[in-house]
Short mmCIF file of C-alpha atoms and ligand atoms in Angstrom, two decimals:
data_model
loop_
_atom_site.label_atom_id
_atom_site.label_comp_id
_atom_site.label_asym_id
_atom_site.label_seq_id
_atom_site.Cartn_x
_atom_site.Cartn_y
_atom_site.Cartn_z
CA UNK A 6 59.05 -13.93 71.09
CA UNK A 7 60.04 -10.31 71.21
CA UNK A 8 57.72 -7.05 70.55
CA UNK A 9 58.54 -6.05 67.14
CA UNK A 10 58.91 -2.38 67.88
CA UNK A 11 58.00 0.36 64.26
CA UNK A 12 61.03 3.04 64.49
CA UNK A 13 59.53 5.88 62.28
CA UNK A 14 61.87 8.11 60.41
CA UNK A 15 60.90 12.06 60.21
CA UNK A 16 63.50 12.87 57.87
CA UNK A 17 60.72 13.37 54.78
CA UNK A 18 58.47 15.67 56.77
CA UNK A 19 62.00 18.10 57.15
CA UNK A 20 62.63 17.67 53.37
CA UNK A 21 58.85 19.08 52.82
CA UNK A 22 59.83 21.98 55.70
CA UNK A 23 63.41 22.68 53.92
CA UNK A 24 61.51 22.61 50.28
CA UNK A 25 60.04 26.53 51.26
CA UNK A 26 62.57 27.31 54.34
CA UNK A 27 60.94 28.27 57.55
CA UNK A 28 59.08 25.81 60.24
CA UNK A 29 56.29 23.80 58.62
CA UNK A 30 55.35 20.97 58.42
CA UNK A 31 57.44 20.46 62.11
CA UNK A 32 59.32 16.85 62.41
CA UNK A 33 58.90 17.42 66.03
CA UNK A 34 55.40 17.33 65.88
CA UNK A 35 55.22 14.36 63.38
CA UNK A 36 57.03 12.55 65.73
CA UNK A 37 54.84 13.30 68.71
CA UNK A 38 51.88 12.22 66.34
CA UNK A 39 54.24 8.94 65.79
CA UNK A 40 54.08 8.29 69.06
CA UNK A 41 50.55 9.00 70.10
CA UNK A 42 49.76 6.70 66.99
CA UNK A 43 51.75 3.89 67.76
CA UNK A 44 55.60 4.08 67.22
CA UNK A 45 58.08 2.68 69.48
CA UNK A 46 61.02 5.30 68.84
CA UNK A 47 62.01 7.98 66.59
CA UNK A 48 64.45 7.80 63.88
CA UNK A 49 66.46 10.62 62.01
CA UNK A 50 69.20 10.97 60.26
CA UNK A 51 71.33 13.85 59.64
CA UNK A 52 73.13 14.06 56.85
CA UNK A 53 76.45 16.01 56.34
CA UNK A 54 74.34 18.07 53.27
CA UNK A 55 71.76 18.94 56.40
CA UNK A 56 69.38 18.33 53.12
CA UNK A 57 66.51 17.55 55.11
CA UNK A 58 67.13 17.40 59.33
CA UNK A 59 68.90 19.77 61.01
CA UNK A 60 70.86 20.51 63.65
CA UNK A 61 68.31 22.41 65.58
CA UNK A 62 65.90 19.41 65.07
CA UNK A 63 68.13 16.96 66.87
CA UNK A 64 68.32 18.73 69.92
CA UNK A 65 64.59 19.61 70.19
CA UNK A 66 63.75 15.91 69.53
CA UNK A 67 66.29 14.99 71.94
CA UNK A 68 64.69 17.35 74.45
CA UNK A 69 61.19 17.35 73.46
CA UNK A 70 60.13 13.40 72.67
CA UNK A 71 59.58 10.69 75.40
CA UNK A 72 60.60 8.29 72.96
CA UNK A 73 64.22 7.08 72.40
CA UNK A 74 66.19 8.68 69.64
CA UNK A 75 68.17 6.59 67.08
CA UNK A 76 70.35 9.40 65.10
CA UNK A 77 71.60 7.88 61.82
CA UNK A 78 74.59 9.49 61.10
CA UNK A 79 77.66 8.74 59.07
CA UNK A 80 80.85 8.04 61.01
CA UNK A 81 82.61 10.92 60.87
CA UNK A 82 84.60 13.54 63.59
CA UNK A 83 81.51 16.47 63.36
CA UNK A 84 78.81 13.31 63.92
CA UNK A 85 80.42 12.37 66.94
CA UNK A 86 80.49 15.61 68.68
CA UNK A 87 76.98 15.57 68.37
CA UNK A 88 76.09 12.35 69.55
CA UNK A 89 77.81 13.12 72.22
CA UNK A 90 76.52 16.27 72.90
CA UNK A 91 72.78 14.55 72.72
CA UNK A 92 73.26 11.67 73.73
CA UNK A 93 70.72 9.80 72.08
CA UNK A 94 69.40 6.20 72.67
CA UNK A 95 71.08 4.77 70.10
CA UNK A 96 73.08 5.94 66.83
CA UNK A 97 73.20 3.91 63.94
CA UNK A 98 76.30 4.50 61.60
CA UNK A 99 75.29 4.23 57.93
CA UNK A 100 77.10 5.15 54.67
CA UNK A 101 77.11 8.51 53.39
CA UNK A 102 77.44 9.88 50.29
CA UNK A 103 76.95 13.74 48.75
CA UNK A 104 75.11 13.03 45.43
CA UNK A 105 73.32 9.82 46.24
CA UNK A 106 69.25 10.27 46.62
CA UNK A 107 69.14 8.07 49.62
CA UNK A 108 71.43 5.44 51.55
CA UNK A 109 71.96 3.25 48.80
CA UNK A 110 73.29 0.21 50.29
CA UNK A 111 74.67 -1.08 53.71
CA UNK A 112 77.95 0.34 55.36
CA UNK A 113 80.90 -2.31 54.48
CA UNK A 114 81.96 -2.88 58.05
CA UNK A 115 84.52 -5.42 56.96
CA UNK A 116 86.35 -2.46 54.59
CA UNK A 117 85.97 0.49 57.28
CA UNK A 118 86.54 -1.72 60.27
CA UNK A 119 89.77 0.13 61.23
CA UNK A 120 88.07 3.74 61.41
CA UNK A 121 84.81 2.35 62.70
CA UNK A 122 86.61 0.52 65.96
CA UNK A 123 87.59 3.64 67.82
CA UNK A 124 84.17 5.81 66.67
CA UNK A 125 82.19 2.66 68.49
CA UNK A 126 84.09 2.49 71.13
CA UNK A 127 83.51 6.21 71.81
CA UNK A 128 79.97 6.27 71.33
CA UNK A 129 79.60 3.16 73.58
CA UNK A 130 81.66 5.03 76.63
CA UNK A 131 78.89 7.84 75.77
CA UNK A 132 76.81 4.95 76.83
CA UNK A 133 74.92 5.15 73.53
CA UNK A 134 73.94 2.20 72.19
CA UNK A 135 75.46 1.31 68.72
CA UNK A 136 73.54 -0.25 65.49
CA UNK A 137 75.67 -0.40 62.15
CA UNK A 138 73.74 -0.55 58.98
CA UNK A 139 74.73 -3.64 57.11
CA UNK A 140 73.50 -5.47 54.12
CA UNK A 141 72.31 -8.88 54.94
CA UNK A 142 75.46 -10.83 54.23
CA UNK A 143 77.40 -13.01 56.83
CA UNK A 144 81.00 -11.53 56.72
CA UNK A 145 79.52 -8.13 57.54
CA UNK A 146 78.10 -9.34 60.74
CA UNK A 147 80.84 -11.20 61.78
CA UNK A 148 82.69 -7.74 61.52
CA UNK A 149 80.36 -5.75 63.01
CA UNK A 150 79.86 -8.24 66.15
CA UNK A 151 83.94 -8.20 66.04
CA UNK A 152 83.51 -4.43 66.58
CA UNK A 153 81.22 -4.74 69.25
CA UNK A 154 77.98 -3.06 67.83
CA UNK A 155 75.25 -3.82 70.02
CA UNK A 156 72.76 -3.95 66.99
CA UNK A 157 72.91 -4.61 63.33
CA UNK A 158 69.97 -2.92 61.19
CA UNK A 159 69.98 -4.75 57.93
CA UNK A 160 69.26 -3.47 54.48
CA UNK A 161 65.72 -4.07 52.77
CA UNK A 162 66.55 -1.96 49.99
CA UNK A 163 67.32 -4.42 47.68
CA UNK A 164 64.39 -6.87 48.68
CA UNK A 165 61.63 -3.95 48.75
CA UNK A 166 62.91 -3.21 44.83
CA UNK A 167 63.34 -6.74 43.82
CA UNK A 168 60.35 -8.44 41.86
CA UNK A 169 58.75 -12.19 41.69
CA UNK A 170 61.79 -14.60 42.20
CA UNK A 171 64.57 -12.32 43.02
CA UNK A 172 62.64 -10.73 45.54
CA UNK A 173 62.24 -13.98 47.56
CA UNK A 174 66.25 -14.84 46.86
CA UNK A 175 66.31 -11.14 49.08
CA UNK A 176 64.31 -11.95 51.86
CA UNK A 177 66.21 -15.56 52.22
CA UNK A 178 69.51 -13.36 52.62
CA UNK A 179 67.62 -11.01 55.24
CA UNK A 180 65.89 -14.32 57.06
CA UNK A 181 69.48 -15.68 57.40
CA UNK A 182 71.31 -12.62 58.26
CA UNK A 183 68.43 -12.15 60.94
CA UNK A 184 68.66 -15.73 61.89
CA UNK A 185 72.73 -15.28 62.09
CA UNK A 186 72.40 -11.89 64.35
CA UNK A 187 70.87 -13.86 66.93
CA UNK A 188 72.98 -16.84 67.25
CA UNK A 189 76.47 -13.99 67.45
CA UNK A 190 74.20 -12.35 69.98
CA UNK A 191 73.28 -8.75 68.04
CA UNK A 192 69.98 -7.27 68.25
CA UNK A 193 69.07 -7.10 64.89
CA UNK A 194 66.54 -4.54 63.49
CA UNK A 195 65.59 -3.70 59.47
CA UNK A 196 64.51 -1.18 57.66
CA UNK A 197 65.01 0.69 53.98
CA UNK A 198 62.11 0.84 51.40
CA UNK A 199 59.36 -1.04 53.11
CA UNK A 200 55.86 -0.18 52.26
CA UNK A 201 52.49 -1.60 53.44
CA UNK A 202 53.09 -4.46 50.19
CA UNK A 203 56.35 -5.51 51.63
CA UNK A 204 56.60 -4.79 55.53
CA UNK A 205 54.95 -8.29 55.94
CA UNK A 206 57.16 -10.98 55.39
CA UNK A 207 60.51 -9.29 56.72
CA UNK A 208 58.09 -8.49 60.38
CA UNK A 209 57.31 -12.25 60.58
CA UNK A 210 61.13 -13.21 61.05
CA UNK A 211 61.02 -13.58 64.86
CA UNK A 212 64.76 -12.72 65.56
CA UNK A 213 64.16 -9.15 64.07
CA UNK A 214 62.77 -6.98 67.24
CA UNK A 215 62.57 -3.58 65.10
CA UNK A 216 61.94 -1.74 61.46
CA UNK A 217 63.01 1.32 60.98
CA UNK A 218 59.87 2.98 58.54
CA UNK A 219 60.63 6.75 56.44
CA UNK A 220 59.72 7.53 53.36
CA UNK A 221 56.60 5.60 52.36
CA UNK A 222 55.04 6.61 55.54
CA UNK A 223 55.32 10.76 55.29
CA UNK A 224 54.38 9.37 51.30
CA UNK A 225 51.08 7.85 52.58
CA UNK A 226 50.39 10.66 55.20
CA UNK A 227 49.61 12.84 51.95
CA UNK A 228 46.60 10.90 51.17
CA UNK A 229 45.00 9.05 54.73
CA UNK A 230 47.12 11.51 57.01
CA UNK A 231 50.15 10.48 59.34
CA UNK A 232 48.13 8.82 61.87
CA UNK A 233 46.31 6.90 59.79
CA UNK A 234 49.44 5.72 57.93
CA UNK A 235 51.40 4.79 60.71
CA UNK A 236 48.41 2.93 62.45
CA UNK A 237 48.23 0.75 59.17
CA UNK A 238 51.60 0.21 59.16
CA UNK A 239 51.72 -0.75 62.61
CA UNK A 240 48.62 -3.28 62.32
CA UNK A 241 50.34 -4.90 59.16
CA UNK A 242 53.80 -5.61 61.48
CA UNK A 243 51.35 -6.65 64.56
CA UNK A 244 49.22 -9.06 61.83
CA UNK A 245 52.72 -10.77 60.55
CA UNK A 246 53.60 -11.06 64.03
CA UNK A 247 50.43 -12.61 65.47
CA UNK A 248 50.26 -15.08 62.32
CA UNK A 249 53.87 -16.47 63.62
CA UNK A 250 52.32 -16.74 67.64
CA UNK A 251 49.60 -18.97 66.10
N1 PXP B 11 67.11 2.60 58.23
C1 PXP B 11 68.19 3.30 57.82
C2 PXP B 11 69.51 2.97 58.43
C3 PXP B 11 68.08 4.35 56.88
O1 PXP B 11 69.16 5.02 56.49
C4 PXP B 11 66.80 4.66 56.39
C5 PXP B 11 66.63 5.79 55.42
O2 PXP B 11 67.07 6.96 55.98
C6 PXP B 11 65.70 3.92 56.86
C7 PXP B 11 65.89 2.88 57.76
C8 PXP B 11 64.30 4.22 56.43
O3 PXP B 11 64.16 4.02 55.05
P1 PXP B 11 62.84 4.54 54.33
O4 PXP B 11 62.82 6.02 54.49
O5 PXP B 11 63.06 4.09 52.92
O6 PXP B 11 61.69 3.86 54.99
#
Protein backbone atom coordinates (compact mmCIF):
# COMPACT_ATOMS: atom_id res chain seq x y z
CA UNK A 1 0.00 0.00 0.00
CA UNK A 2 1.19 3.52 -0.59
CA UNK A 3 2.83 6.10 2.08
CA UNK A 4 0.08 8.32 2.97
CA UNK A 5 2.03 11.51 2.65
CA UNK A 6 0.46 14.94 5.34
CA UNK A 7 0.58 18.09 2.79
CA UNK A 8 0.46 21.00 5.38
CA UNK A 9 -1.09 24.25 4.35
CA UNK A 10 0.70 27.66 5.67
CA UNK A 11 -1.89 29.82 4.48
CA UNK A 12 -3.23 30.55 8.38
CA UNK A 13 0.21 31.42 9.71
CA UNK A 14 0.17 34.43 6.63
CA UNK A 15 -3.38 35.42 7.71
CA UNK A 16 -1.85 35.90 11.46
CA UNK A 17 1.35 37.86 9.57
CA UNK A 18 -1.20 40.00 7.25
CA UNK A 19 -3.55 40.63 10.56
CA UNK A 20 -0.59 43.50 11.80
CA UNK A 21 1.33 43.86 8.25
CA UNK A 22 5.01 43.28 8.35
CA UNK A 23 6.96 39.69 8.57
CA UNK A 24 5.86 37.66 11.59
CA UNK A 25 4.89 34.90 12.24
CA UNK A 26 6.98 33.79 8.69
CA UNK A 27 5.07 30.90 6.54
CA UNK A 28 8.48 30.13 5.35
CA UNK A 29 9.63 29.19 8.52
CA UNK A 30 6.42 27.25 9.52
CA UNK A 31 6.96 25.31 6.69
CA UNK A 32 10.58 24.47 7.37
CA UNK A 33 9.28 23.48 10.97
CA UNK A 34 6.61 21.29 8.81
CA UNK A 35 9.14 19.60 7.43
CA UNK A 36 11.62 19.00 10.17
CA UNK A 37 8.39 17.70 12.05
CA UNK A 38 7.16 15.41 9.66
CA UNK A 39 5.33 16.76 6.50
CA UNK A 40 5.72 15.39 3.16
CA UNK A 41 5.14 18.74 1.07
CA UNK A 42 3.96 22.16 1.45
CA UNK A 43 0.72 23.51 0.47
CA UNK A 44 -0.47 27.20 -0.21
CA UNK A 45 -2.82 28.80 -1.84
CA UNK A 46 -2.97 32.17 -3.18
CA UNK A 47 -5.90 33.72 -3.52
CA UNK A 48 -6.78 36.53 -6.06
CA UNK A 49 -7.72 38.84 -2.62
CA UNK A 50 -3.78 37.96 -1.64
CA UNK A 51 -5.87 37.84 1.89
CA UNK A 52 -3.44 35.76 3.48
CA UNK A 53 -0.21 34.41 1.03
CA UNK A 54 1.47 36.48 -1.08
CA UNK A 55 3.23 36.81 -3.93
CA UNK A 56 6.57 37.26 -2.35
CA UNK A 57 5.84 34.07 -0.26
CA UNK A 58 5.52 31.84 -3.28
CA UNK A 59 8.70 32.51 -4.64
CA UNK A 60 10.68 32.26 -1.36
CA UNK A 61 8.96 28.88 -0.67
CA UNK A 62 9.65 27.92 -4.10
CA UNK A 63 13.29 28.84 -3.57
CA UNK A 64 13.78 28.27 -0.01
CA UNK A 65 11.93 24.65 0.91
CA UNK A 66 13.32 21.15 -0.07
CA UNK A 67 9.94 20.02 -0.11
CA UNK A 68 7.62 20.04 -3.21
CA UNK A 69 5.22 22.90 -3.57
CA UNK A 70 1.49 22.33 -4.39
CA UNK A 71 0.16 26.10 -5.18
CA UNK A 72 -3.66 26.10 -4.96
CA UNK A 73 -4.74 28.57 -7.14
CA UNK A 74 -7.89 29.34 -9.04
CA UNK A 75 -7.76 28.90 -12.82
CA UNK A 76 -7.37 32.02 -14.04
CA UNK A 77 -4.80 34.04 -16.78
CA UNK A 78 -2.65 35.99 -13.66
CA UNK A 79 -2.44 32.23 -11.80
CA UNK A 80 -0.90 30.82 -14.67
CA UNK A 81 1.83 33.22 -15.21
CA UNK A 82 2.88 32.37 -11.95
CA UNK A 83 2.89 28.83 -11.99
CA UNK A 84 4.79 29.11 -14.64
CA UNK A 85 7.11 31.42 -13.50
CA UNK A 86 7.67 28.95 -10.25
CA UNK A 87 7.17 26.13 -11.41
CA UNK A 88 6.00 24.30 -8.58
CA UNK A 89 5.54 20.49 -8.02
CA UNK A 90 2.18 20.46 -8.49
CA UNK A 91 -0.82 23.10 -8.70
CA UNK A 92 -4.10 22.21 -7.71
CA UNK A 93 -6.98 24.31 -9.37
CA UNK A 94 -9.77 24.98 -6.85
CA UNK A 95 -12.80 27.35 -6.92
CA UNK A 96 -12.52 30.82 -6.04
CA UNK A 97 -14.67 33.16 -4.81
CA UNK A 98 -14.22 37.04 -3.32
CA UNK A 99 -16.58 36.99 -0.27
CA UNK A 100 -16.52 33.34 0.65
CA UNK A 101 -14.49 32.58 4.15
CA UNK A 102 -12.84 29.58 2.70
CA UNK A 103 -13.15 27.16 -0.45
CA UNK A 104 -16.53 26.18 0.11
CA UNK A 105 -17.01 23.28 -2.03
CA UNK A 106 -15.19 21.36 -4.91
CA UNK A 107 -14.48 22.97 -8.43
CA UNK A 108 -17.40 21.60 -10.92
CA UNK A 109 -15.05 20.21 -13.50
CA UNK A 110 -17.94 18.91 -15.54
CA UNK A 111 -19.42 22.84 -15.82
CA UNK A 112 -15.84 24.56 -16.41
CA UNK A 113 -14.45 21.73 -18.46
CA UNK A 114 -14.12 23.94 -21.59
CA UNK A 115 -11.88 26.72 -19.82
CA UNK A 116 -10.13 24.20 -17.63
CA UNK A 117 -8.83 21.95 -20.86
CA UNK A 118 -6.39 24.43 -22.26
CA UNK A 119 -5.19 25.90 -18.50
CA UNK A 120 -4.19 21.93 -17.85
CA UNK A 121 -2.78 21.41 -20.74
CA UNK A 122 -0.49 24.43 -20.18
CA UNK A 123 0.47 23.73 -16.81
CA UNK A 124 1.23 20.07 -17.78
CA UNK A 125 3.75 21.32 -20.80
CA UNK A 126 5.21 23.44 -17.68
CA UNK A 127 5.72 19.93 -16.58
CA UNK A 128 3.75 20.69 -13.41
CA UNK A 129 1.81 18.18 -12.22
CA UNK A 130 -2.02 18.88 -12.10
CA UNK A 131 -4.61 18.02 -9.09
CA UNK A 132 -8.26 19.51 -9.51
CA UNK A 133 -10.24 19.89 -6.39
CA UNK A 134 -13.41 17.95 -6.73
CA UNK A 135 -16.18 16.93 -4.47
CA UNK A 136 -16.43 13.25 -4.10
CA UNK A 137 -18.99 12.52 -6.77
CA UNK A 138 -18.43 10.20 -9.86
CA UNK A 139 -19.28 12.51 -12.87
CA UNK A 140 -16.67 14.95 -11.61
CA UNK A 141 -13.96 12.46 -11.88
CA UNK A 142 -14.86 11.14 -14.96
CA UNK A 143 -14.38 14.84 -16.16
CA UNK A 144 -11.47 15.57 -14.57
CA UNK A 145 -9.66 12.16 -15.76
CA UNK A 146 -11.27 13.29 -19.34
CA UNK A 147 -9.14 16.44 -18.85
CA UNK A 148 -6.17 14.70 -18.03
CA UNK A 149 -5.47 15.85 -14.35
CA UNK A 150 -2.92 13.74 -12.97
CA UNK A 151 -4.56 13.96 -9.42
CA UNK A 152 -7.93 14.58 -7.98
CA UNK A 153 -7.93 16.05 -4.25
CA UNK A 154 -11.39 15.44 -2.98
CA UNK A 155 -13.48 17.53 -0.67
CA UNK A 156 -13.82 16.62 3.19
CA UNK A 157 -15.59 19.66 3.89
CA UNK A 158 -18.81 18.37 4.01
CA UNK A 159 -17.86 15.06 5.94
CA UNK A 160 -15.58 16.98 8.64
CA UNK A 161 -19.03 19.24 9.32
CA UNK A 162 -21.46 16.47 9.06
CA UNK A 163 -22.66 14.78 12.43
CA UNK A 164 -23.71 11.01 13.58
CA UNK A 165 -25.40 9.44 10.42
CA UNK A 166 -24.84 11.97 7.79
CA UNK A 167 -21.37 12.10 8.53
CA UNK A 168 -20.85 8.38 7.68
CA UNK A 169 -23.29 8.87 4.35
CA UNK A 170 -19.97 11.54 3.64
CA UNK A 171 -17.23 9.38 4.11
CA UNK A 172 -19.09 6.47 1.92
CA UNK A 173 -19.11 9.20 -0.99
CA UNK A 174 -15.27 10.00 -0.26
CA UNK A 175 -14.44 5.95 0.15
CA UNK A 176 -16.06 5.53 -3.32
CA UNK A 177 -14.79 8.52 -5.05
CA UNK A 178 -11.28 7.33 -3.64
CA UNK A 179 -12.02 3.82 -4.61
CA UNK A 180 -13.20 5.23 -8.27
CA UNK A 181 -9.83 7.49 -8.67
CA UNK A 182 -7.90 4.46 -8.64
CA UNK A 183 -9.62 2.20 -10.94
CA UNK A 184 -9.62 5.64 -13.87
CA UNK A 185 -5.99 5.72 -12.83
CA UNK A 186 -5.82 9.39 -10.80
CA UNK A 187 -3.80 9.81 -7.82
CA UNK A 188 -6.19 10.82 -5.49
CA UNK A 189 -5.38 12.94 -2.38
CA UNK A 190 -8.03 14.76 0.35
CA UNK A 191 -8.12 17.36 2.35
CA UNK A 192 -10.63 20.38 3.73
CA UNK A 193 -11.62 20.60 7.47
CA UNK A 194 -9.92 17.63 8.98
CA UNK A 195 -8.96 17.78 12.55
CA UNK A 196 -7.28 15.23 14.89
CA UNK A 197 -11.37 13.84 15.54
CA UNK A 198 -11.82 13.26 11.90
CA UNK A 199 -8.36 12.72 10.00
CA UNK A 200 -8.82 8.97 10.95
CA UNK A 201 -11.20 7.27 8.98
CA UNK A 202 -10.67 9.25 5.57
CA UNK A 203 -6.38 8.17 6.16
CA UNK A 204 -7.44 4.48 6.41
CA UNK A 205 -8.86 4.44 2.71
CA UNK A 206 -5.80 2.84 1.07
CA UNK A 207 -6.27 4.36 -2.49
CA UNK A 208 -5.85 7.94 -0.96
CA UNK A 209 -1.81 8.53 -0.94
CA UNK A 210 -2.15 12.27 0.52
CA UNK A 211 -4.20 14.96 2.88
CA UNK A 212 -3.77 18.18 2.44
CA UNK A 213 -3.96 19.66 6.48
CA UNK A 214 -4.48 23.97 7.10
CA UNK A 215 -6.39 25.44 9.36
CA UNK A 216 -6.82 23.20 12.39
CA UNK A 217 -3.18 22.69 12.46
CA UNK A 218 -1.82 26.62 12.71
CA UNK A 219 -5.35 26.39 15.20
CA UNK A 220 -3.66 23.74 17.42
CA UNK A 221 -0.08 25.28 17.12
CA UNK A 222 -1.61 28.11 19.48
CA UNK A 223 -1.91 25.82 22.33
CA UNK A 224 0.91 22.57 21.98
CA UNK A 225 3.00 24.62 19.30
CA UNK A 226 3.39 23.71 15.47
CA UNK A 227 5.59 20.87 15.98
CA UNK A 228 3.77 19.31 18.35
CA UNK A 229 0.56 19.65 16.29
CA UNK A 230 1.76 18.42 13.21
CA UNK A 231 3.59 15.39 14.92
CA UNK A 232 0.05 14.41 16.34
CA UNK A 233 -1.45 14.80 13.30
CA UNK A 234 1.00 12.84 11.55
CA UNK A 235 0.90 9.83 14.20
CA UNK A 236 -3.03 9.83 13.93
CA UNK A 237 -2.68 9.32 9.76
CA UNK A 238 0.38 6.75 10.46
CA UNK A 239 -2.06 4.88 13.35
CA UNK A 240 -5.14 4.64 10.65
CA UNK A 241 -2.68 3.48 8.28
CA UNK A 242 -0.92 0.79 10.31
CA UNK A 243 -4.47 -0.49 11.64
CA UNK A 244 -5.31 -1.24 7.72
CA UNK A 245 -1.48 -3.19 7.26
CA UNK A 246 -2.63 -5.42 10.17
N1 LIG B 1 -7.10 21.29 0.15
C1 LIG B 1 -7.57 22.34 -0.57
C2 LIG B 1 -7.68 22.18 -2.05
C3 LIG B 1 -7.88 23.57 0.05
O1 LIG B 1 -8.34 24.59 -0.68
C4 LIG B 1 -7.68 23.68 1.43
C5 LIG B 1 -7.98 24.98 2.13
O2 LIG B 1 -7.20 25.97 1.59
C6 LIG B 1 -7.18 22.57 2.13
C7 LIG B 1 -6.92 21.38 1.47
C8 LIG B 1 -6.89 22.62 3.60
O3 LIG B 1 -8.06 22.85 4.32
P1 LIG B 1 -7.96 23.21 5.86
O4 LIG B 1 -7.22 24.50 5.95
O5 LIG B 1 -9.40 23.32 6.25
O6 LIG B 1 -7.25 22.08 6.53
Amino acid sequence: MAKLRLGVNIDHVATIRNARGGRHPDPVRAAKLAAAAGADGITAHLREDRRHIADQDISRLAREIDLPLNLEMAATPEMLEIALAHRPHACCLVPEKREEKTTEGGLDVAVGHRTLAPFIARLRQGGIRVSLFVDPDEVQLAVAKALGADVVELHTGAYCEAEGEARAAELGRIQRAAATAERLGLECHAGHGLTFDTVQPVAAIPTVVELNIGHFLVGEAIFVGLEASIRHMRALMDEARAGLAA
